[in-house]
PDB file of C-alpha atoms in Angstrom:
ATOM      1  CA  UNK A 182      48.770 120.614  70.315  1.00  0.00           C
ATOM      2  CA  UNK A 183      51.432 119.902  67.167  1.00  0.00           C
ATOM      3  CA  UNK A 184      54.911 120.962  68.486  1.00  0.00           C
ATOM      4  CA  UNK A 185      54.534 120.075  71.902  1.00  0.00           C
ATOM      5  CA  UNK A 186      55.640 117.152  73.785  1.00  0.00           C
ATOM      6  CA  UNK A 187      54.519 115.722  77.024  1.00  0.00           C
ATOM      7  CA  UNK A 188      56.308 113.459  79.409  1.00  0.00           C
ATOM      8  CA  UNK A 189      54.912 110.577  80.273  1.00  0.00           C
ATOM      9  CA  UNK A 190      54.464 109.620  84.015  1.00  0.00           C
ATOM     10  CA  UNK A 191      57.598 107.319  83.909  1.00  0.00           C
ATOM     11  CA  UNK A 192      60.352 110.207  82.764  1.00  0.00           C
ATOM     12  CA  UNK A 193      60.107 112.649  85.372  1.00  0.00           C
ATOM     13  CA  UNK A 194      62.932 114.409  85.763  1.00  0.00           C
ATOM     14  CA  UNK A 195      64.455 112.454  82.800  1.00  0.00           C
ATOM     15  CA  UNK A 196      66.420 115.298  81.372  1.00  0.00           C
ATOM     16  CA  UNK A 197      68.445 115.901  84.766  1.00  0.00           C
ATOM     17  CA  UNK A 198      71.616 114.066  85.481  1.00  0.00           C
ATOM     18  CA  UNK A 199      71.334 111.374  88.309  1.00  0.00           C
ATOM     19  CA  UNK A 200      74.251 111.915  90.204  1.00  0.00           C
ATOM     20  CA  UNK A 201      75.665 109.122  91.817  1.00  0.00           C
ATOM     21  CA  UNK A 202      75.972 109.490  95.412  1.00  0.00           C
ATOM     22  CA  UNK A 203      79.988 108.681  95.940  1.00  0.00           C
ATOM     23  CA  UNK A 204      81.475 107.786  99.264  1.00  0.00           C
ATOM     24  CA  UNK A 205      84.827 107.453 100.415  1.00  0.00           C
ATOM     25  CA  UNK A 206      87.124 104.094 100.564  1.00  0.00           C
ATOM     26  CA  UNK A 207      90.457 103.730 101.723  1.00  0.00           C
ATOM     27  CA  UNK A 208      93.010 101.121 100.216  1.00  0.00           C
ATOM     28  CA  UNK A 209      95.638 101.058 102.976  1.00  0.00           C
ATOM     29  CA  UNK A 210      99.499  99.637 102.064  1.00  0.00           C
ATOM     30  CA  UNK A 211     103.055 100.636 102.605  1.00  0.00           C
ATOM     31  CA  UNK A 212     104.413 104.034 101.181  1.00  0.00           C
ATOM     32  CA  UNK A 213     105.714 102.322  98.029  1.00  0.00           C
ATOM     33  CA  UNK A 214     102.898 100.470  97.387  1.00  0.00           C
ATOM     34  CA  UNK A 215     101.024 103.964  97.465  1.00  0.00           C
ATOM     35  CA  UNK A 216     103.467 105.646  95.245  1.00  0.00           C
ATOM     36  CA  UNK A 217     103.029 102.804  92.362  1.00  0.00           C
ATOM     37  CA  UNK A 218      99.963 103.206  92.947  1.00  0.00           C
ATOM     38  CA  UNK A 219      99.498 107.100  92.297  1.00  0.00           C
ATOM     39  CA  UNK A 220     101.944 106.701  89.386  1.00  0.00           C
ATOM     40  CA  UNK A 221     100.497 104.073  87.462  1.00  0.00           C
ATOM     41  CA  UNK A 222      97.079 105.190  88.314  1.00  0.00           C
ATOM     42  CA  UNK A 223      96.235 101.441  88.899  1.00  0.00           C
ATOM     43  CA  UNK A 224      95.061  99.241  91.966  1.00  0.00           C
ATOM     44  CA  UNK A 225      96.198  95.601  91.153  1.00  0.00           C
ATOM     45  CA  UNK A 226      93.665  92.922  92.424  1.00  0.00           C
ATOM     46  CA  UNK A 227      94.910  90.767  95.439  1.00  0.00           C
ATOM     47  CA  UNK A 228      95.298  87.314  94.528  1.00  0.00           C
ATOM     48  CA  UNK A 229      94.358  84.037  96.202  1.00  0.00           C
ATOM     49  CA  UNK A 230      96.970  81.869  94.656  1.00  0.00           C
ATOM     50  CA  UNK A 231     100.866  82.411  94.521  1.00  0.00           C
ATOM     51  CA  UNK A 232     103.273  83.990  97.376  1.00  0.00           C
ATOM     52  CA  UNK A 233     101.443  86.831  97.687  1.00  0.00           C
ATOM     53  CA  UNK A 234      98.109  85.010  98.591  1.00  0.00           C
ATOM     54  CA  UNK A 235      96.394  87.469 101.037  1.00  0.00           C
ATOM     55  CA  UNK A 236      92.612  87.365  98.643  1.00  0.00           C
ATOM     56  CA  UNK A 237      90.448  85.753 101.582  1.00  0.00           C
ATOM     57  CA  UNK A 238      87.048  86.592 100.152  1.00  0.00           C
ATOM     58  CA  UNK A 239      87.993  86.066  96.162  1.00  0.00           C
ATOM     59  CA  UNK A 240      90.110  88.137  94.123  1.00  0.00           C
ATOM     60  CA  UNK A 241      89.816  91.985  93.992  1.00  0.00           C
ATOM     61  CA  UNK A 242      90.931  95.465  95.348  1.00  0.00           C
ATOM     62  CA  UNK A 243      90.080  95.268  98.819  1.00  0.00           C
ATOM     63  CA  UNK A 244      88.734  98.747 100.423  1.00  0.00           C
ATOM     64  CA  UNK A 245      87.354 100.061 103.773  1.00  0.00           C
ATOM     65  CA  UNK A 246      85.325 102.834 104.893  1.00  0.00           C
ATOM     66  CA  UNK A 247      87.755 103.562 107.510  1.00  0.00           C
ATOM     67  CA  UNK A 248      89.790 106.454 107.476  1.00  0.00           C
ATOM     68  CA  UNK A 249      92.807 106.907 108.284  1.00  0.00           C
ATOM     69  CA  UNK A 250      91.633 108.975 111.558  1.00  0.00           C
ATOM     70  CA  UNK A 251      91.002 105.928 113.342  1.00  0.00           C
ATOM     71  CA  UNK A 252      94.026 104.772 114.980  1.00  0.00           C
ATOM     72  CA  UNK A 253      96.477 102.057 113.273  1.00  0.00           C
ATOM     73  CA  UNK A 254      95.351  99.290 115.501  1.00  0.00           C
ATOM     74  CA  UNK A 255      91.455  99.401 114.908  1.00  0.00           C
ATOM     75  CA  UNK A 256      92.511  99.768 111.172  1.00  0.00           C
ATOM     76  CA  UNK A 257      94.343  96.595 110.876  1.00  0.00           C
ATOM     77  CA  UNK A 258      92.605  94.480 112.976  1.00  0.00           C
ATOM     78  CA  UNK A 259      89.634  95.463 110.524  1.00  0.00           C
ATOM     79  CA  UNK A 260      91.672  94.775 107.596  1.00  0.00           C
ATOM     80  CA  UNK A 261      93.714  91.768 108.559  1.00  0.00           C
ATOM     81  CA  UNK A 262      92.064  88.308 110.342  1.00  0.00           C
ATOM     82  CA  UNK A 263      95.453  87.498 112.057  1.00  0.00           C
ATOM     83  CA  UNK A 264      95.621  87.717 116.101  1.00  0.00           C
ATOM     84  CA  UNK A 265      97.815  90.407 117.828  1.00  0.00           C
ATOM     85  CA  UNK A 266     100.800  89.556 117.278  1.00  0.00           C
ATOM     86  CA  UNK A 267     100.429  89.225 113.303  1.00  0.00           C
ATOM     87  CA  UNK A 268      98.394  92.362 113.277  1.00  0.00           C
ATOM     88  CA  UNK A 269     101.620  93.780 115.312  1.00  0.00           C
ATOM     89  CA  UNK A 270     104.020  92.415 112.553  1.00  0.00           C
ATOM     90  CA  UNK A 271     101.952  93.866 109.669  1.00  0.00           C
ATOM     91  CA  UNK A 272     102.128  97.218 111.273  1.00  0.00           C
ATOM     92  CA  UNK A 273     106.203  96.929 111.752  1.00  0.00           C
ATOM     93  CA  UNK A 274     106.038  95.340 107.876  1.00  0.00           C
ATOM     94  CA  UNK A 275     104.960  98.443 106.963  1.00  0.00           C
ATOM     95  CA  UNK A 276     101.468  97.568 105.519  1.00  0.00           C
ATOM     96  CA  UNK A 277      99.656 100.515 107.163  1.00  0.00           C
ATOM     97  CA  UNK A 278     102.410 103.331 106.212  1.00  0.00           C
ATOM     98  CA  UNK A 279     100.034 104.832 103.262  1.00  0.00           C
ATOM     99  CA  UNK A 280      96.459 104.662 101.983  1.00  0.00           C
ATOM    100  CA  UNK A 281      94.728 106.176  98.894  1.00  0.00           C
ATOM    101  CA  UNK A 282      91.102 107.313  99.314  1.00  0.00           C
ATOM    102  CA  UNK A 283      89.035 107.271  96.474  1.00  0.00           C
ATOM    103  CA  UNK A 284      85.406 107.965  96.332  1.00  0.00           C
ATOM    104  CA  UNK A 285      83.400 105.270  94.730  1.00  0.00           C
ATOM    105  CA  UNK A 286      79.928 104.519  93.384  1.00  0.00           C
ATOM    106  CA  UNK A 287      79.333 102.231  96.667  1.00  0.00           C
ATOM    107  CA  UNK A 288      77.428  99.161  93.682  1.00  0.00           C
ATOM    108  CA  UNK A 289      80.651  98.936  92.473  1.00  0.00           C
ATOM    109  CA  UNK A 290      82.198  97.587  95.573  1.00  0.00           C
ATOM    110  CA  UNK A 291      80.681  94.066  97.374  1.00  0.00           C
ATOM    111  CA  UNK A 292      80.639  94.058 101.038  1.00  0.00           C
ATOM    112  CA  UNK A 293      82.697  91.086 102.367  1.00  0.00           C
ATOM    113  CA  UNK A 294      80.396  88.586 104.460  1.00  0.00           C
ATOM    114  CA  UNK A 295      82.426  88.707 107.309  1.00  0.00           C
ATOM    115  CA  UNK A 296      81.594  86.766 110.922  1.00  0.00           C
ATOM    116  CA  UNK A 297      82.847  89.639 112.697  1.00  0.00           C
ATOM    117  CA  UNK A 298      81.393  92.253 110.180  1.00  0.00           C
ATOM    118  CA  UNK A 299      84.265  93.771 109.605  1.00  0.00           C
ATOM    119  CA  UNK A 300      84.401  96.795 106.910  1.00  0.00           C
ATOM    120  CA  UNK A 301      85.781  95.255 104.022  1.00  0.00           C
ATOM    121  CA  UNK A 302      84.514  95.714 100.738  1.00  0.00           C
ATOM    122  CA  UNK A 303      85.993  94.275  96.962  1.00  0.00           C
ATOM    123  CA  UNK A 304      86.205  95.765  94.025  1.00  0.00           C
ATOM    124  CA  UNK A 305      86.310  92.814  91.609  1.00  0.00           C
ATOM    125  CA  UNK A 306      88.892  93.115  89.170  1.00  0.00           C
ATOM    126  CA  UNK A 307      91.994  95.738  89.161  1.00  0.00           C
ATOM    127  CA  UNK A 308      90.628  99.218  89.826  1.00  0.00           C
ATOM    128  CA  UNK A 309      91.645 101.678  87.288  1.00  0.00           C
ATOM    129  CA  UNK A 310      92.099 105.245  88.956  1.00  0.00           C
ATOM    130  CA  UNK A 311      89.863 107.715  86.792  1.00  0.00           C
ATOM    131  CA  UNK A 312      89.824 111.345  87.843  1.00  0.00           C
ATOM    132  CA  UNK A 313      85.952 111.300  89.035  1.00  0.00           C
ATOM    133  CA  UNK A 314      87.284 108.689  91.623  1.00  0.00           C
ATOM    134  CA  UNK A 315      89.019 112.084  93.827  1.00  0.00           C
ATOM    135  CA  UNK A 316      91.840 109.846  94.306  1.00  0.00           C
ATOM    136  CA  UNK A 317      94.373 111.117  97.366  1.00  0.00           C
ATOM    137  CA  UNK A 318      97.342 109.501  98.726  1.00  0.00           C
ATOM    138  CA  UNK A 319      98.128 109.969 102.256  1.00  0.00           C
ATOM    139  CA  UNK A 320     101.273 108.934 104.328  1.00  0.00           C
ATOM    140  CA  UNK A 321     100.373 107.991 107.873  1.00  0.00           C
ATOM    141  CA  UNK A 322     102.300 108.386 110.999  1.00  0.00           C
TER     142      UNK A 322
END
């Protein structure tokens, strides 16, 4: 049997790509936020020191499986831990004008541990946009 080779029991199927089953996040923001975004091709972290200190579970790009089909509301009350009337503001601020959707390799993401199990997820790190990642930026009304 020179010539001939035999797989053992732990390769099957080792000569097919495993294809990563990708889903869809959404990073939502204002419009110019979005364009930098697009442009640079680049997702900076959020941080939890400085002025802009808005990183409650740790530092990272912070995602949701929510599209932007659900309405604004149920979006930012997912995305935000203030009451009403700061979820209100945020809206008027802008913060929910845009969002880029990218489809990610869901191990690369951590789900937040959230008391109300909200859909948050992090991406430790800044997220660099690569073109298997679908990315699509979409203004909202």
């Amino acid at each position: 049997m020179a010539g001939r080779y035999y797989a053992n029991e732990y390769d099957d199927d080792s000569s097919e790509d495993d294809e990563v089953e990708k889903e869809d996040f959404y990073h939502y923001t204002t419009l110019k936020a979005a364009r930098d975004i697009i442009k640079s091709g680049m997702l900076i972290k959020s941080s939890s020191r400085g002025a802009n200190r808005d990183a409650v579970y740790g530092e990272g790009v912070y995602l949701t499986r929510l599209p932007p089909t659900e309405k604004k509301h149920v979006i930012a009350f997912n995305n935000w831990d203030g009451g009403v009337s700061s979820i209100e503001q945020l809206i008027k601020m802008g913060k929910l004008q845009a969002c880029i959707r990218l489809k990610l390799d869901p191990e690369t993401v951590i789900k937040a541990e959230d008391p109300r199990d909200r859909d948050i997820y992090i991406y430790r790190g800044n997220l660099k946009i690569t073109p298997d990642m679908e990315a699509v930026g979409y203004a909202l009304k």
